[in-house]
XYZ file of C-alpha atoms in Angstrom:
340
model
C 35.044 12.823 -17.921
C 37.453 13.756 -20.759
C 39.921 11.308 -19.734
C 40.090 8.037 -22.238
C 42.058 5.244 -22.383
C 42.307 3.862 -26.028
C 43.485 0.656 -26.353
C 45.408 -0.247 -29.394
C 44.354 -3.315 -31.308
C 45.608 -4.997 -34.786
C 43.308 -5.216 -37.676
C 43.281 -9.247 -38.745
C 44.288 -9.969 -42.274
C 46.375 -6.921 -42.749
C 49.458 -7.837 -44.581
C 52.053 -5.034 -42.753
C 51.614 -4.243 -39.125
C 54.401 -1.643 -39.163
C 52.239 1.289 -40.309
C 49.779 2.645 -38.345
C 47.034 2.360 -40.651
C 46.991 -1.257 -39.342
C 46.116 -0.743 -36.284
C 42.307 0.208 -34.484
C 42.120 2.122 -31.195
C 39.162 1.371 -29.039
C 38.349 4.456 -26.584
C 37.141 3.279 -22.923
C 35.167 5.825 -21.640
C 33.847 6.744 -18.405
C 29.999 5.018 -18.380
C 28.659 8.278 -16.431
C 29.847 10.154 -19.366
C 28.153 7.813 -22.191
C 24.854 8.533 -20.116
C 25.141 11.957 -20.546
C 26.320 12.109 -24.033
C 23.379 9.181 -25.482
C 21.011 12.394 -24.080
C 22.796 14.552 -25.852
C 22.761 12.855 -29.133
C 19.123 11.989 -29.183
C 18.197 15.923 -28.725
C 20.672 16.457 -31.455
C 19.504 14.090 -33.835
C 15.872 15.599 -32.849
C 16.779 19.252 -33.480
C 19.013 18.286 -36.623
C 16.269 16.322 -38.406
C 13.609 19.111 -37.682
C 16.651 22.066 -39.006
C 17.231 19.640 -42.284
C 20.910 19.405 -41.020
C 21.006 15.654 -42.267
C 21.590 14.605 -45.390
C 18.639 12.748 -47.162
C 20.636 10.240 -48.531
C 22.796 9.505 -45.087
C 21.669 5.882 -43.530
C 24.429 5.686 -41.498
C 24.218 6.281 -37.377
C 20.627 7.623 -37.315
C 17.239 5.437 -36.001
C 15.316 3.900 -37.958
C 17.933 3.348 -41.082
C 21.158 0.765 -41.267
C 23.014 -0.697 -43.885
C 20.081 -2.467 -45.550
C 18.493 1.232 -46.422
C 21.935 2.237 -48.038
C 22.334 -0.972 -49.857
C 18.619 -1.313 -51.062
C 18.838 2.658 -52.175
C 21.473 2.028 -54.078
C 20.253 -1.261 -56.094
C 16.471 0.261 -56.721
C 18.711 3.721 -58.101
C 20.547 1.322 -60.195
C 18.132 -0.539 -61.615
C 15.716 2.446 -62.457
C 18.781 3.858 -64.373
C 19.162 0.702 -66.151
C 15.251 0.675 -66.900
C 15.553 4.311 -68.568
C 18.223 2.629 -71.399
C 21.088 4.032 -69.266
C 24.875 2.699 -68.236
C 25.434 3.048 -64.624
C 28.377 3.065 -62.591
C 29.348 3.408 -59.142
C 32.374 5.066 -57.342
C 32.892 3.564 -53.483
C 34.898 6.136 -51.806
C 36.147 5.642 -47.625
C 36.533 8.382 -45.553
C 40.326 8.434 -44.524
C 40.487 8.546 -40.626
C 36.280 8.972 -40.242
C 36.245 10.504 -36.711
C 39.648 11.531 -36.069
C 38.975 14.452 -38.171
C 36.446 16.366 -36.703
C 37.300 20.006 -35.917
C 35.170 21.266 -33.090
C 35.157 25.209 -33.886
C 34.199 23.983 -37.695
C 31.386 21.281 -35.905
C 30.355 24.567 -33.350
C 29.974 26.869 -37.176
C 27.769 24.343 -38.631
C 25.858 23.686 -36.173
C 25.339 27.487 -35.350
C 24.507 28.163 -38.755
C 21.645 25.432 -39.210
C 19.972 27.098 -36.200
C 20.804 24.619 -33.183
C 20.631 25.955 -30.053
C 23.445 27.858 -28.575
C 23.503 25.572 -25.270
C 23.654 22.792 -27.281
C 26.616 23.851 -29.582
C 28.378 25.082 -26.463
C 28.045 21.551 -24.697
C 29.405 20.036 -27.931
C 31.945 22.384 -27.993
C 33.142 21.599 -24.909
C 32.644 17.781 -25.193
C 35.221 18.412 -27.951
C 37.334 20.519 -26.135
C 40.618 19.951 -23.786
C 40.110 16.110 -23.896
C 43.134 13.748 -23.043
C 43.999 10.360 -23.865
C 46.075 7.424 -23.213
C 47.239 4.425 -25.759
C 47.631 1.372 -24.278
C 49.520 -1.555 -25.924
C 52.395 -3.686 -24.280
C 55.668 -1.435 -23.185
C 53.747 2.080 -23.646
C 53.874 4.134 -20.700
C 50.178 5.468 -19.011
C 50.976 8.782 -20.071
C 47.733 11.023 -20.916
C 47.785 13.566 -24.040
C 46.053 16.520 -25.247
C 43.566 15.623 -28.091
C 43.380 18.392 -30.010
C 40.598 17.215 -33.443
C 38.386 14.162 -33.683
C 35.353 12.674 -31.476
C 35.971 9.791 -29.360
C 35.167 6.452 -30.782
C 32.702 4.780 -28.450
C 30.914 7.351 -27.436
C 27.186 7.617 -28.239
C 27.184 11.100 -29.844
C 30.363 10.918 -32.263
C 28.874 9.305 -34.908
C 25.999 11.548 -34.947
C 28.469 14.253 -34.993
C 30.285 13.382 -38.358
C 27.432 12.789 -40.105
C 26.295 16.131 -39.372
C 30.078 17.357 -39.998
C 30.345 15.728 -43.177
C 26.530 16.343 -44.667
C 27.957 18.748 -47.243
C 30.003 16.450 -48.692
C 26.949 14.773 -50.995
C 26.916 16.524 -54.757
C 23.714 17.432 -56.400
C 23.371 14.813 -59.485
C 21.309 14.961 -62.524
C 21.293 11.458 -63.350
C 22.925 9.844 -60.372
C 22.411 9.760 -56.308
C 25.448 9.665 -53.646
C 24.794 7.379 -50.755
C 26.659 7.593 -47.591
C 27.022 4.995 -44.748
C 28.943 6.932 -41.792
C 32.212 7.342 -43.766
C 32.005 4.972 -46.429
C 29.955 7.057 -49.840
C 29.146 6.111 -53.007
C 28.801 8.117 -56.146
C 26.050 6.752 -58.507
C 26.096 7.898 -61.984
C 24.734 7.199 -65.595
C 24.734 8.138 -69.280
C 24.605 7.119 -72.497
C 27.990 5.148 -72.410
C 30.860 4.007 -69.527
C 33.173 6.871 -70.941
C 31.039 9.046 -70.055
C 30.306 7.763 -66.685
C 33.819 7.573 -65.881
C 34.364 11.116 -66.812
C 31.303 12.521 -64.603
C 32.778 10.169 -61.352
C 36.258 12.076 -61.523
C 34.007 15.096 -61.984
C 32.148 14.533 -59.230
C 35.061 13.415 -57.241
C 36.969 16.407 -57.183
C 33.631 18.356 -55.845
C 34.022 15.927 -53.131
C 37.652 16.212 -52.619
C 37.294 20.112 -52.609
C 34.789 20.368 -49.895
C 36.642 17.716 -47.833
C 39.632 19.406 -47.933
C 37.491 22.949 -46.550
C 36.619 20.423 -43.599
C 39.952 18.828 -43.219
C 38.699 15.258 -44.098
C 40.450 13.326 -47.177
C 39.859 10.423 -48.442
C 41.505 6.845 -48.355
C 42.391 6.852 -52.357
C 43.784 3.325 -52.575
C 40.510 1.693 -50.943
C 38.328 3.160 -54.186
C 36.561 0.452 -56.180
C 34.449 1.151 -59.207
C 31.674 -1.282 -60.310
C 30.354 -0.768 -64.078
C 26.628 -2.138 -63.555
C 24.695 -4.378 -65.986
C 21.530 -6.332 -66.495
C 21.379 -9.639 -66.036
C 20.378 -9.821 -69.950
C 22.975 -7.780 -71.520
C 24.371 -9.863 -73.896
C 26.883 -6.751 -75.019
C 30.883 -7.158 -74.098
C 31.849 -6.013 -70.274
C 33.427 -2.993 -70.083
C 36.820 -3.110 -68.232
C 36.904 0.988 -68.847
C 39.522 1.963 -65.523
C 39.220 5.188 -63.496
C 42.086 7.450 -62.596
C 42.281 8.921 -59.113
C 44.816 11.394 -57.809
C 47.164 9.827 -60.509
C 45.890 6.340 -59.453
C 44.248 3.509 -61.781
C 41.069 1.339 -60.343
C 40.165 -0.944 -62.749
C 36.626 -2.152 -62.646
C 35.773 -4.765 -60.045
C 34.017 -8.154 -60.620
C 32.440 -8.449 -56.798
C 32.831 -5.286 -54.541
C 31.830 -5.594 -50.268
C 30.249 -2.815 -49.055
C 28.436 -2.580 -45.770
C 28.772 -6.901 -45.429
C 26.784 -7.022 -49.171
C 28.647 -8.575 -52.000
C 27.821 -6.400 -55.539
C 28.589 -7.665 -58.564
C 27.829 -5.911 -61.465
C 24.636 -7.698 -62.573
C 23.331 -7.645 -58.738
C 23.697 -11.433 -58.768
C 22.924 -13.266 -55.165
C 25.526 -16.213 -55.405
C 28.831 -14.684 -54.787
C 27.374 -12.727 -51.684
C 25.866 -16.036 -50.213
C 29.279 -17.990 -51.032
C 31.029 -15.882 -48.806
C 28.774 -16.040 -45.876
C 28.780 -19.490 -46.226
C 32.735 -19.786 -46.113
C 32.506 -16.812 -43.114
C 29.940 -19.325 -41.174
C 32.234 -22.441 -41.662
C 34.858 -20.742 -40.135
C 32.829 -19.737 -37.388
C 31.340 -23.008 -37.188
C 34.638 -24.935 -37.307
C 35.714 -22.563 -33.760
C 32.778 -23.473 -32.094
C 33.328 -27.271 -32.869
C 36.796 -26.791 -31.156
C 35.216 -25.883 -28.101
C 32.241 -28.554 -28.346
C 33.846 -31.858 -28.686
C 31.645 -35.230 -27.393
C 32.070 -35.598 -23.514
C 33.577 -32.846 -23.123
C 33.817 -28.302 -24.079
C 29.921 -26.245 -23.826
C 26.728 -28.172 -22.778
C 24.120 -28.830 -25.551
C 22.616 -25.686 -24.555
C 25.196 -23.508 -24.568
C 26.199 -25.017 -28.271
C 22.598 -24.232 -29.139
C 23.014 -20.854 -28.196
C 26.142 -20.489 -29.901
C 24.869 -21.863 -33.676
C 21.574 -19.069 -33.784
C 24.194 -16.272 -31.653
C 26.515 -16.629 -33.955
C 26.264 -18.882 -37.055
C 22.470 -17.966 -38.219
C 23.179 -14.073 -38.168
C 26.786 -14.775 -40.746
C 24.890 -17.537 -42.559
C 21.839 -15.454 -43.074
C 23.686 -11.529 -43.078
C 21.588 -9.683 -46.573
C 19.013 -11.872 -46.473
C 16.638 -8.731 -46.085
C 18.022 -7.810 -50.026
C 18.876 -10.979 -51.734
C 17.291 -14.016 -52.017
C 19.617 -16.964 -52.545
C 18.803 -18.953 -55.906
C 18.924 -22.806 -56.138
C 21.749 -23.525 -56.474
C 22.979 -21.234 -53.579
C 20.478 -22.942 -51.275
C 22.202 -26.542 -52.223
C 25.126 -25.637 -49.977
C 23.756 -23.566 -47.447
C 21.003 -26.541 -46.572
C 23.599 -29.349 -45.986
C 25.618 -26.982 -43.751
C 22.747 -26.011 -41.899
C 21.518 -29.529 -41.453
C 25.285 -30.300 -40.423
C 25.580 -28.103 -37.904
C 22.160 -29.145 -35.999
C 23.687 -32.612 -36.176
């Protein structure tokens, strides 16, 4: 059960497929052994919520949050900063290689130290241990491979066990909150001016970059965006104030995705619903390959197809933002189009 075969696929819309970076590897893994590790997790995540092993402001991987908590934290955080006469900005940091990182002896010391069972941090410890794996693209040979760091992607448990890995990873902030999806964090922060914001975020960065580092995890430095929030009233000049990171400039960005949401710096709905509309065209535009007149999918299966598929893109942050008039102008004819 600590066999896997990962199968190597390309991400779309990467410009160079000769690095590795552009590539995702998709672990197979026995089903016997997802049984017994979905078990495992949910007496984890039962012990590690009871110990306080989880971070407060963690949404990612654990019941009863998702993407909606993390984005909806982090616009009500923003706009109570805004409400106390503040500037806010926001630092969105990735995790560079998320799961692949993952030391089990460093996992087992955590664990042990929060007070989890010791049959519990011995099965984890194991599940880490002496595993083997295959990549499988066209031409490689079906060799197997010791894994030596990392959990296996697929599996029930491994994203429970980075979050818990990576819990000490959120600073302690005066005026500010970090948010954390899985791998993908955010570093809130405000003050009297965007200077002064931008010097607390490379502050607070290179707490983050430290304890990282004591883990083994770094982060993806040319995937940072920086978003310099403002009220939909403020009638003073935007700030185009950059941030330099490990000898890198990020200018301030206009629309930034995170989690499927579209931010912009005055939290306005209309660029987030223009993309989901141009994402659902696209879908819709597949579908009407396969759906011609006479011909391609029943009615039915079409049916099933435009509220399987096209609602959920059309719709995607609905939960958050509400679209405004003009917004609902296009999405209405498409929708009525694609009933027709």
């Amino acid at each position: 059960m600590k066999t896997a075969n990962g199968i190597v696929l390309d991400k779309p819309g990467k410009p160079d497929y000769r690095t590795p970076a552009s590539f995702r590897i998709i672990v197979s893994l026995e089903t016997v052994s997802k049984i017994l590790e979905r078990l495992s997790a949910l007496r984890l995540a039962a012990a590690a919520r009871s110990l306080g092993l989880l971070h407060p402001n963690q949404c990612g991987s654990l019941a009863g949050l998702g993407s909606f908590d993390a984005v909806a934290t982090l616009t009500h955080e923003v706009r109570l900063l805004q409400a106390a006469s503040f500037k806010v900005s926001t630092l969105f940091l990735d995790v560079k290689g998320g799961f692949d990182n993952v030391c089990a002896n460093k996992l087992a010391s955590i664990l042990t130290k929060g007070g989890v069972s010791a049959y519990l941090v011995a099965w984890i410890k194991s599940f880490l241990s002496s595993r083997q794996g295959c990549l499988i693209f066209q031409g490689a040979p079906k060799v197997f491979c010791p894994v030596a760091v990392g959990t296996p992607q697929g599996s029930p448990i491994s994203p429970l066990l980075f979050v818990l890995y990576v819990a000490s990873l959120h600073p302690t902030m005066p005026q500010g909150l970090a948010i954390s999806y899985v791998d993908d964090l955010t570093i809130t922060v405000s003050s009297d001016s965007v200077r002064s914001n931008i010097r607390a975020l490379q502050y607070y960065f290179g707490i983050i970059q430290r304890r990282g580092a004591d883990l083994g995890v770094a982060f993806s430095v040319p995937k940072t965006e920086l978003i310099h929030w403002r009220t939909p009233k403020d009638c003073s000049d935007v700030s185009f104030a950059p941030i330099v990171i490990n000898d890198m400039l990020f200018p301030p960005s206009q629309a930034v995705r995170w989690l499927g949401y579209w931010l912009t710096p005055a939290i306005q709905t209309s660029i987030h619903f223009r993309r989901r509309l141009a994402l659902a065209q696209a879908s819709f535009t597949t579908i009407r390959q396969v759906s011609a007149a006479g011909k391609g999918l029943s009615f039915w299966c079409n049916r099933k197809l435009v509220f399987g598929a096209i609602l959920p893109i059309l719709t995607y942050g609905c939960d958050l933002f509400i679209p405004d008039a003009g917004t609902l102008k296009k999405l209405d004819p498409f929708w009525h189009g694609v009933h027709r």
